[in-house]
Amino acid sequence: MARPPKPVEVLKITGAYRADRHKVRQDAAKPAGCVEEPVNLDGLGLQQWEVIRQTLIPLGYLTSADQHVVDLCCRLWSLVQNSIAAAQLEPTDKDARAAVVAYNQQWLACSARLGLSPIDRIKLAGITGKKAADPADEFFSGAG
């Protein structure tokens, strides 16, 4: 199965945009609005919301179209943590162990769409991180 295309905004921020390849995607509609705090979250869900609010929203690529994924990610985080607590009380309970695995798998998939997983942070390195200084840059940039 082919990898889905990255949005033009992400390509531009990461430095991977090429007009000859990606100009056609410029006309893609970008939803208006931004992500808001999901309603009726418990304490664990609010913790996940704070992570998203502090790390992803300032990057500016989440829009109102991502609201359902953010909502689901926060609720799944709560379910993961609660299922882990239940499994720790009854480690031999097969249903409790299965719930941990199932909720965690769904949370990982959801968080990957948002850029919260370790692999997706690598993919978003151009957005979230700064390039380390390379000593050879001064020789190749013409500044030397």
XYZ file of C-alpha atoms in Angstrom:
144
model
C 0.000 0.000 0.000
C 1.400 3.391 -0.946
C 2.287 5.951 1.675
C -0.222 8.825 1.833
C 1.095 12.183 0.591
C 2.272 14.764 3.119
C 0.499 18.114 3.205
C 2.281 20.917 1.353
C 2.636 22.891 4.607
C 4.591 20.040 6.203
C 6.770 19.678 3.100
C 7.592 23.387 3.140
C 8.401 23.452 6.842
C 10.629 20.379 6.624
C 12.393 21.639 3.511
C 11.142 18.806 1.329
C 8.893 20.947 -0.891
C 9.706 20.862 -4.591
C 7.667 23.008 -6.935
C 8.051 20.583 -9.834
C 6.537 17.741 -7.772
C 4.254 19.377 -5.248
C 2.845 22.457 -7.008
C -0.254 20.483 -7.991
C -1.082 19.997 -4.305
C -1.143 23.765 -3.659
C -4.842 23.838 -4.467
C -5.718 21.416 -1.678
C -8.276 22.908 0.666
C -7.014 23.615 4.166
C -9.711 23.519 6.823
C -10.162 26.681 8.822
C -10.054 26.893 12.574
C -7.893 25.254 15.154
C -8.200 22.397 17.603
C -10.006 23.149 20.861
C -10.017 21.374 24.197
C -12.285 18.323 24.076
C -15.277 18.432 26.424
C -15.966 16.066 29.328
C -12.436 14.721 29.716
C -11.367 13.106 32.964
C -8.052 13.954 34.645
C -5.999 11.579 32.506
C -7.602 12.848 29.316
C -6.817 16.402 30.391
C -3.173 15.421 30.900
C -3.043 14.178 27.307
C -4.746 17.367 26.118
C -2.049 19.423 27.851
C 0.656 17.493 26.015
C -1.076 18.153 22.698
C -1.776 21.784 23.575
C 1.801 22.523 24.587
C 3.673 20.547 21.939
C 1.557 20.278 18.790
C -0.794 23.246 18.649
C 2.035 25.825 18.577
C 3.359 24.138 15.430
C 0.233 25.287 13.597
C -0.547 22.269 11.464
C -3.554 20.999 13.440
C -6.858 22.416 12.206
C -10.509 22.003 13.112
C -10.560 18.894 10.889
C -8.233 17.198 13.400
C -10.574 17.788 16.331
C -12.001 14.264 16.339
C -8.516 12.707 16.350
C -7.416 14.916 19.249
C -10.596 14.070 21.145
C -10.123 10.357 20.544
C -6.444 10.488 21.476
C -7.227 12.098 24.842
C -9.999 9.623 25.643
C -7.905 6.630 24.575
C -5.040 7.782 26.791
C -7.396 7.704 29.748
C -8.614 4.231 28.785
C -5.040 2.972 28.409
C -4.038 4.222 31.840
C -7.197 2.912 33.509
C -6.831 -0.494 31.855
C -3.207 -0.706 33.006
C -4.315 0.016 36.570
C -6.999 -2.678 36.334
C -4.536 -5.189 34.903
C -2.095 -4.491 37.713
C -4.793 -5.332 40.255
C -5.542 -8.652 38.496
C -2.467 -9.641 36.446
C -3.946 -13.044 35.590
C -7.162 -11.599 34.157
C -6.964 -12.236 30.414
C -9.628 -9.630 29.583
C -7.751 -6.945 31.511
C -4.507 -7.738 29.687
C -6.306 -7.766 26.338
C -7.854 -4.372 27.112
C -4.414 -2.901 27.783
C -3.102 -4.181 24.468
C -6.160 -3.106 22.462
C -6.460 0.389 23.951
C -2.721 0.983 23.705
C -2.643 -0.126 20.072
C -5.458 2.272 19.203
C -3.846 5.119 21.139
C -0.548 4.565 19.317
C -2.318 4.712 15.955
C -4.195 7.841 16.950
C -1.159 9.583 18.419
C 0.872 8.729 15.316
C -1.577 10.718 13.202
C -0.967 13.697 15.437
C 2.800 13.301 15.630
C 3.055 12.139 19.247
C 4.775 8.801 18.680
C 8.575 8.579 18.594
C 8.656 7.597 14.926
C 6.385 10.461 13.948
C 8.533 12.894 15.899
C 11.398 11.842 13.659
C 9.212 12.484 10.611
C 8.338 15.908 12.000
C 11.923 16.778 12.967
C 11.937 19.664 10.527
C 8.919 21.115 12.289
C 9.630 20.362 15.915
C 13.386 20.387 16.189
C 16.321 22.519 15.235
C 19.013 21.265 12.947
C 22.238 20.564 14.790
C 25.135 22.765 13.774
C 27.391 21.018 11.293
C 31.020 22.224 11.300
C 31.227 21.618 7.543
C 28.416 24.133 6.864
C 30.809 27.085 6.974
C 32.871 25.585 4.158
C 29.921 24.719 1.929
C 27.826 27.852 2.508
C 30.437 30.224 1.114
C 30.837 32.034 4.437
C 34.378 30.691 4.979
